[in-house]
Amino acid sequence: GAVVSQHPSWVICKSGTSVKIECRSLDFQATTMFWYRQFPKQSLMLMATSNEGSKATYEQGVEKDKFLINHASLTLSTLTVTSAHPEDSSFYICSARDLRDNYGYTFGSGTRLTVV
Amino acid sequence: KQEVTQIPAALSVPEGENLVLNCSFTDSAIYNLQWFRQDPGKGLTSLLLIQSSQREQTSGRLNASLDKSSGRSTLYIAASQPGDSATYLCAVPRMDSSYKLIFGSGTRLLVRP
C-alpha cells in the first residue's frame, strides 16, 4: 500500500530557531499533501493543504509566515516552523492522497516537536 | 459548520469483550465517513470507509455502520484483544472541500489482558 515517510519522528529545539519536517511519498505521487497539528488528547486540526508546484492553502488562524510549507516535487512536502516558541510544541502529522485510491489517505508517522 | 463528536472519550474493557464506539456528526449531507486508528505517538491508519450510499462496512473483527439521517456512525469491535488498544477517530469530508477531513476527538481504547 501507499507509504508516507515523515522525518524526524521527534525533535527538540531552542526557542527562536527553525525546524523543518519532511514528508515523502515513497511509492506514489502525492499531488496534494495535508499538514495537521494535534495537541495531547485532542483531535487533528488541519493547518494547511499543499499542492505540488503551487502555494499552500492555509486554514483560518494559521500563520503562514510561521509555518512555511513547500511542495516542490510530487514526492516531497516540507513544513518549516520558523522562530519556534514553546507554544508551537505539538505533534505534527502529514497526510497525502494516493490518486490511485480516490478516497484513500495515507498518514505519516508524525513528528513530536518540543520547543524549550 | 460540520462538527464531529465521539463518545466515549475513553473506554477500558477486558479482553474478549465486544464493544461499540460512537461517532456523531451535525450535518447529514456527507460524502462518506472514515474510521482511523492511531497508536500513541504515531500517525493514523485507515480502518474502514463507508460511502454515503452504504449502511455498513466490515473488515475482519471490525464493523462500521452509518445512519446519515440520524447523523451517527458506530464502530463495532468483536472479541477485543490487547492489540486493539489505541485511539479510534472518525472523520467526514468538509462540504466546502471534499478532500479535507474533519476529525472527531477520538475514543481512547484500552483492552486489558
mmCIF file of C-alpha atoms in Angstrom:
data_model
loop_
_atom_site.group_PDB
_atom_site.id
_atom_site.type_symbol
_atom_site.label_atom_id
_atom_site.label_comp_id
_atom_site.label_asym_id
_atom_site.label_seq_id
_atom_site.Cartn_x
_atom_site.Cartn_y
_atom_site.Cartn_z
ATOM 1 C CA GLY A 1 0.000 0.000 0.000
ATOM 2 C CA ALA A 2 0.861 3.670 -0.135
ATOM 3 C CA VAL A 3 3.505 4.840 2.322
ATOM 4 C CA VAL A 4 4.316 8.320 3.553
ATOM 5 C CA SER A 5 7.627 8.676 5.346
ATOM 6 C CA GLN A 6 7.814 11.522 7.856
ATOM 7 C CA HIS A 7 11.035 12.762 9.477
ATOM 8 C CA PRO A 8 12.119 13.455 12.072
ATOM 9 C CA SER A 9 9.895 11.493 14.438
ATOM 10 C CA TRP A 10 10.818 13.812 17.261
ATOM 11 C CA VAL A 11 12.837 16.987 17.638
ATOM 12 C CA ILE A 12 13.779 19.312 20.466
ATOM 13 C CA CYS A 13 14.838 22.819 19.568
ATOM 14 C CA LYS A 14 15.611 26.052 21.309
ATOM 15 C CA SER A 15 13.177 28.909 21.262
ATOM 16 C CA GLY A 16 13.788 31.206 18.289
ATOM 17 C CA THR A 17 15.212 28.566 15.989
ATOM 18 C CA SER A 18 13.563 26.997 12.956
ATOM 19 C CA VAL A 19 12.694 23.358 12.440
ATOM 20 C CA LYS A 20 11.985 21.543 9.183
ATOM 21 C CA ILE A 21 9.763 18.492 8.954
ATOM 22 C CA GLU A 22 9.770 16.366 5.806
ATOM 23 C CA CYS A 23 7.147 14.101 4.345
ATOM 24 C CA ARG A 24 7.886 11.868 1.388
ATOM 25 C CA SER A 25 5.509 9.667 -0.529
ATOM 26 C CA LEU A 26 7.517 6.527 -1.203
ATOM 27 C CA ASP A 27 5.578 4.643 -3.822
ATOM 28 C CA PHE A 28 3.119 7.109 -5.274
ATOM 29 C CA GLN A 29 2.894 10.679 -6.430
ATOM 30 C CA ALA A 30 1.310 12.952 -3.879
ATOM 31 C CA THR A 31 -0.097 15.906 -5.734
ATOM 32 C CA THR A 32 -1.759 17.069 -2.534
ATOM 33 C CA MET A 33 -0.334 16.917 0.976
ATOM 34 C CA PHE A 34 -2.145 17.865 4.158
ATOM 35 C CA TRP A 35 -0.474 19.099 7.327
ATOM 36 C CA TYR A 36 -2.150 18.606 10.682
ATOM 37 C CA ARG A 37 -1.408 19.611 14.228
ATOM 38 C CA GLN A 38 -2.513 17.577 17.215
ATOM 39 C CA PHE A 39 -2.479 18.593 20.868
ATOM 40 C CA PRO A 40 -2.425 15.938 23.605
ATOM 41 C CA LYS A 41 -5.662 14.007 23.825
ATOM 42 C CA GLN A 42 -7.207 16.170 21.139
ATOM 43 C CA SER A 43 -8.111 15.611 17.542
ATOM 44 C CA LEU A 44 -6.245 16.534 14.408
ATOM 45 C CA MET A 45 -6.598 20.098 13.223
ATOM 46 C CA LEU A 46 -5.860 20.808 9.581
ATOM 47 C CA MET A 47 -3.249 23.524 9.240
ATOM 48 C CA ALA A 48 -2.723 23.742 5.519
ATOM 49 C CA THR A 49 -3.020 21.973 2.209
ATOM 50 C CA SER A 50 -0.130 21.952 -0.205
ATOM 51 C CA ASN A 51 -0.255 21.220 -3.893
ATOM 52 C CA GLU A 52 2.806 20.396 -5.904
ATOM 53 C CA GLY A 53 4.188 23.431 -7.644
ATOM 54 C CA SER A 54 1.854 25.982 -6.100
ATOM 55 C CA LYS A 55 1.419 27.927 -2.892
ATOM 56 C CA ALA A 56 -0.080 26.208 0.094
ATOM 57 C CA THR A 57 -3.584 26.988 1.274
ATOM 58 C CA TYR A 58 -3.709 27.769 4.975
ATOM 59 C CA GLU A 59 -6.666 27.266 7.277
ATOM 60 C CA GLN A 60 -8.120 30.206 9.123
ATOM 61 C CA GLY A 61 -5.994 31.233 12.074
ATOM 62 C CA VAL A 62 -2.817 29.528 10.892
ATOM 63 C CA GLU A 63 0.121 31.909 10.418
ATOM 64 C CA LYS A 64 1.603 31.225 7.014
ATOM 65 C CA ASP A 65 4.779 33.137 7.854
ATOM 66 C CA LYS A 66 5.363 30.925 10.874
ATOM 67 C CA PHE A 67 4.506 27.631 9.227
ATOM 68 C CA LEU A 68 6.204 27.595 5.843
ATOM 69 C CA ILE A 69 5.129 24.822 3.539
ATOM 70 C CA ASN A 70 6.942 23.794 0.399
ATOM 71 C CA HIS A 71 5.769 21.139 -2.035
ATOM 72 C CA ALA A 72 8.423 21.309 -4.696
ATOM 73 C CA SER A 73 8.018 17.812 -6.074
ATOM 74 C CA LEU A 74 5.363 15.143 -6.361
ATOM 75 C CA THR A 75 7.001 13.114 -3.617
ATOM 76 C CA LEU A 76 8.189 15.682 -1.093
ATOM 77 C CA SER A 77 6.479 18.273 1.062
ATOM 78 C CA THR A 78 8.123 20.132 3.922
ATOM 79 C CA LEU A 79 6.816 22.107 6.866
ATOM 80 C CA THR A 80 9.184 24.601 8.462
ATOM 81 C CA VAL A 81 8.285 26.037 11.836
ATOM 82 C CA THR A 82 10.077 29.374 11.883
ATOM 83 C CA SER A 83 11.215 31.170 15.028
ATOM 84 C CA ALA A 84 9.717 28.430 17.131
ATOM 85 C CA HIS A 85 8.319 29.171 20.573
ATOM 86 C CA PRO A 86 7.184 26.845 23.353
ATOM 87 C CA GLU A 87 3.555 27.241 22.293
ATOM 88 C CA ASP A 88 4.479 25.663 18.942
ATOM 89 C CA SER A 89 5.279 22.442 20.765
ATOM 90 C CA SER A 90 2.890 19.859 19.391
ATOM 91 C CA PHE A 91 2.528 16.719 17.307
ATOM 92 C CA TYR A 92 2.585 17.412 13.576
ATOM 93 C CA ILE A 93 1.288 14.876 11.053
ATOM 94 C CA CYS A 94 1.249 14.933 7.285
ATOM 95 C CA SER A 95 -1.147 13.096 5.022
ATOM 96 C CA ALA A 96 -1.330 12.514 1.316
ATOM 97 C CA ARG A 97 -3.892 11.246 -1.091
ATOM 98 C CA ASP A 98 -2.955 8.445 -3.420
ATOM 99 C CA LEU A 99 -5.000 9.195 -6.507
ATOM 100 C CA ARG A 100 -4.886 5.536 -7.458
ATOM 101 C CA ASP A 101 -7.256 5.168 -4.500
ATOM 102 C CA ASN A 102 -9.660 8.050 -4.828
ATOM 103 C CA TYR A 103 -10.634 8.279 -1.199
ATOM 104 C CA GLY A 104 -7.501 6.902 0.346
ATOM 105 C CA TYR A 105 -5.494 8.964 2.766
ATOM 106 C CA THR A 106 -2.085 7.840 3.916
ATOM 107 C CA PHE A 107 -0.618 9.405 7.015
ATOM 108 C CA GLY A 108 2.954 9.932 8.075
ATOM 109 C CA SER A 109 4.045 8.656 11.463
ATOM 110 C CA GLY A 110 4.096 12.141 12.948
ATOM 111 C CA THR A 111 6.712 14.469 14.432
ATOM 112 C CA ARG A 112 6.788 15.409 18.101
ATOM 113 C CA LEU A 113 8.170 18.958 18.345
ATOM 114 C CA THR A 114 9.294 20.286 21.690
ATOM 115 C CA VAL A 115 10.499 23.867 21.891
ATOM 116 C CA VAL A 116 12.475 24.714 25.009
ATOM 117 C CA LYS B 1 -20.445 24.166 10.142
ATOM 118 C CA GLN B 2 -19.929 20.421 10.444
ATOM 119 C CA GLU B 3 -18.987 19.136 13.881
ATOM 120 C CA VAL B 4 -17.908 15.591 14.669
ATOM 121 C CA THR B 5 -18.222 14.176 18.164
ATOM 122 C CA GLN B 6 -17.074 10.872 19.584
ATOM 123 C CA ILE B 7 -18.354 9.204 22.700
ATOM 124 C CA PRO B 8 -16.975 7.905 24.958
ATOM 125 C CA ALA B 9 -13.690 9.774 25.150
ATOM 126 C CA ALA B 10 -12.068 6.787 26.810
ATOM 127 C CA LEU B 11 -13.006 3.169 27.293
ATOM 128 C CA SER B 12 -11.390 0.315 29.211
ATOM 129 C CA VAL B 13 -12.622 -3.234 28.685
ATOM 130 C CA PRO B 14 -11.402 -6.739 29.483
ATOM 131 C CA GLU B 15 -10.027 -8.846 26.680
ATOM 132 C CA GLY B 16 -12.651 -10.728 24.685
ATOM 133 C CA GLU B 17 -15.424 -8.224 25.143
ATOM 134 C CA ASN B 18 -17.408 -6.887 22.207
ATOM 135 C CA LEU B 19 -17.580 -3.104 22.145
ATOM 136 C CA VAL B 20 -19.104 -0.195 20.290
ATOM 137 C CA LEU B 21 -17.579 3.197 19.609
ATOM 138 C CA ASN B 22 -19.817 6.059 18.615
ATOM 139 C CA CYS B 23 -19.378 8.944 16.200
ATOM 140 C CA SER B 24 -21.935 11.657 15.532
ATOM 141 C CA PHE B 25 -21.963 14.479 13.020
ATOM 142 C CA THR B 26 -24.164 17.544 12.803
ATOM 143 C CA ASP B 27 -24.631 17.834 9.028
ATOM 144 C CA SER B 28 -26.060 14.682 7.482
ATOM 145 C CA ALA B 29 -25.050 15.704 3.955
ATOM 146 C CA ILE B 30 -21.797 13.789 3.942
ATOM 147 C CA TYR B 31 -19.970 12.090 1.085
ATOM 148 C CA ASN B 32 -18.546 9.353 3.251
ATOM 149 C CA LEU B 33 -17.258 8.596 6.730
ATOM 150 C CA GLN B 34 -13.963 7.035 7.667
ATOM 151 C CA TRP B 35 -12.680 5.343 10.775
ATOM 152 C CA PHE B 36 -8.985 5.537 11.665
ATOM 153 C CA ARG B 37 -6.778 4.063 14.314
ATOM 154 C CA GLN B 38 -3.937 5.980 15.970
ATOM 155 C CA ASP B 39 -1.350 4.306 18.159
ATOM 156 C CA PRO B 40 0.363 6.503 20.789
ATOM 157 C CA GLY B 41 2.801 8.932 19.204
ATOM 158 C CA LYS B 42 2.072 7.649 15.724
ATOM 159 C CA GLY B 43 0.200 8.613 12.603
ATOM 160 C CA LEU B 44 -3.190 7.308 11.529
ATOM 161 C CA THR B 45 -4.116 4.041 9.894
ATOM 162 C CA SER B 46 -7.291 3.839 7.852
ATOM 163 C CA LEU B 47 -9.654 1.117 9.055
ATOM 164 C CA LEU B 48 -12.918 1.462 7.181
ATOM 165 C CA LEU B 49 -14.531 3.829 4.707
ATOM 166 C CA ILE B 50 -18.307 3.967 4.348
ATOM 167 C CA GLN B 51 -19.772 5.745 1.344
ATOM 168 C CA SER B 52 -22.885 7.845 1.884
ATOM 169 C CA SER B 53 -24.950 5.271 -0.022
ATOM 170 C CA GLN B 54 -23.809 2.395 2.176
ATOM 171 C CA ARG B 55 -25.141 1.272 5.531
ATOM 172 C CA GLU B 56 -22.113 -0.642 6.751
ATOM 173 C CA GLN B 57 -18.646 -1.942 6.030
ATOM 174 C CA THR B 58 -16.809 -4.886 7.532
ATOM 175 C CA SER B 59 -13.166 -5.772 7.854
ATOM 176 C CA GLY B 60 -12.263 -8.753 9.973
ATOM 177 C CA ARG B 61 -13.458 -8.149 13.533
ATOM 178 C CA LEU B 62 -14.455 -4.576 12.713
ATOM 179 C CA ASN B 63 -17.855 -3.486 11.510
ATOM 180 C CA ALA B 64 -18.796 0.124 10.880
ATOM 181 C CA SER B 65 -22.332 1.300 10.334
ATOM 182 C CA LEU B 66 -23.658 4.581 9.033
ATOM 183 C CA ASP B 67 -27.026 6.219 9.618
ATOM 184 C CA LYS B 68 -26.967 9.524 7.794
ATOM 185 C CA SER B 69 -30.466 10.559 8.809
ATOM 186 C CA SER B 70 -29.596 10.443 12.484
ATOM 187 C CA GLY B 71 -26.051 11.699 11.964
ATOM 188 C CA ARG B 72 -24.412 8.676 13.530
ATOM 189 C CA SER B 73 -21.840 6.018 12.856
ATOM 190 C CA THR B 74 -20.740 3.171 15.073
ATOM 191 C CA LEU B 75 -17.610 1.065 15.037
ATOM 192 C CA TYR B 76 -18.174 -2.397 16.428
ATOM 193 C CA ILE B 77 -15.134 -4.385 17.537
ATOM 194 C CA ALA B 78 -15.748 -8.057 18.167
ATOM 195 C CA ALA B 79 -13.747 -10.163 20.595
ATOM 196 C CA SER B 80 -11.432 -7.337 21.570
ATOM 197 C CA GLN B 81 -7.725 -8.019 22.052
ATOM 198 C CA PRO B 82 -4.981 -6.072 23.867
ATOM 199 C CA GLY B 83 -3.550 -5.225 20.448
ATOM 200 C CA ASP B 84 -6.708 -3.271 19.726
ATOM 201 C CA SER B 85 -5.669 -0.712 22.347
ATOM 202 C CA ALA B 86 -5.339 2.609 20.534
ATOM 203 C CA THR B 87 -7.254 5.789 19.820
ATOM 204 C CA TYR B 88 -10.009 5.468 17.247
ATOM 205 C CA LEU B 89 -11.030 8.520 15.241
ATOM 206 C CA CYS B 90 -13.846 9.061 12.800
ATOM 207 C CA ALA B 91 -13.730 11.691 10.074
ATOM 208 C CA VAL B 92 -16.004 13.158 7.430
ATOM 209 C CA PRO B 93 -15.087 15.299 4.421
ATOM 210 C CA ARG B 94 -15.778 19.017 4.554
ATOM 211 C CA MET B 95 -18.624 20.109 2.349
ATOM 212 C CA ASP B 96 -16.665 23.089 1.023
ATOM 213 C CA SER B 97 -13.755 20.884 0.051
ATOM 214 C CA SER B 98 -14.463 17.189 -0.044
ATOM 215 C CA TYR B 99 -10.847 16.129 0.193
ATOM 216 C CA LYS B 100 -10.321 17.902 3.517
ATOM 217 C CA LEU B 101 -11.352 15.901 6.555
ATOM 218 C CA ILE B 102 -12.970 16.918 9.827
ATOM 219 C CA PHE B 103 -11.960 14.618 12.650
ATOM 220 C CA GLY B 104 -13.704 13.723 15.855
ATOM 221 C CA SER B 105 -11.713 13.968 19.068
ATOM 222 C CA GLY B 106 -11.326 10.211 19.263
ATOM 223 C CA THR B 107 -12.017 7.396 21.701
ATOM 224 C CA ARG B 108 -9.013 6.056 23.625
ATOM 225 C CA LEU B 109 -9.492 2.327 23.979
ATOM 226 C CA LEU B 110 -7.656 0.133 26.452
ATOM 227 C CA VAL B 111 -8.193 -3.607 26.257
ATOM 228 C CA ARG B 112 -6.946 -5.229 29.459
ATOM 229 C CA PRO B 113 -5.428 -8.736 29.259
#
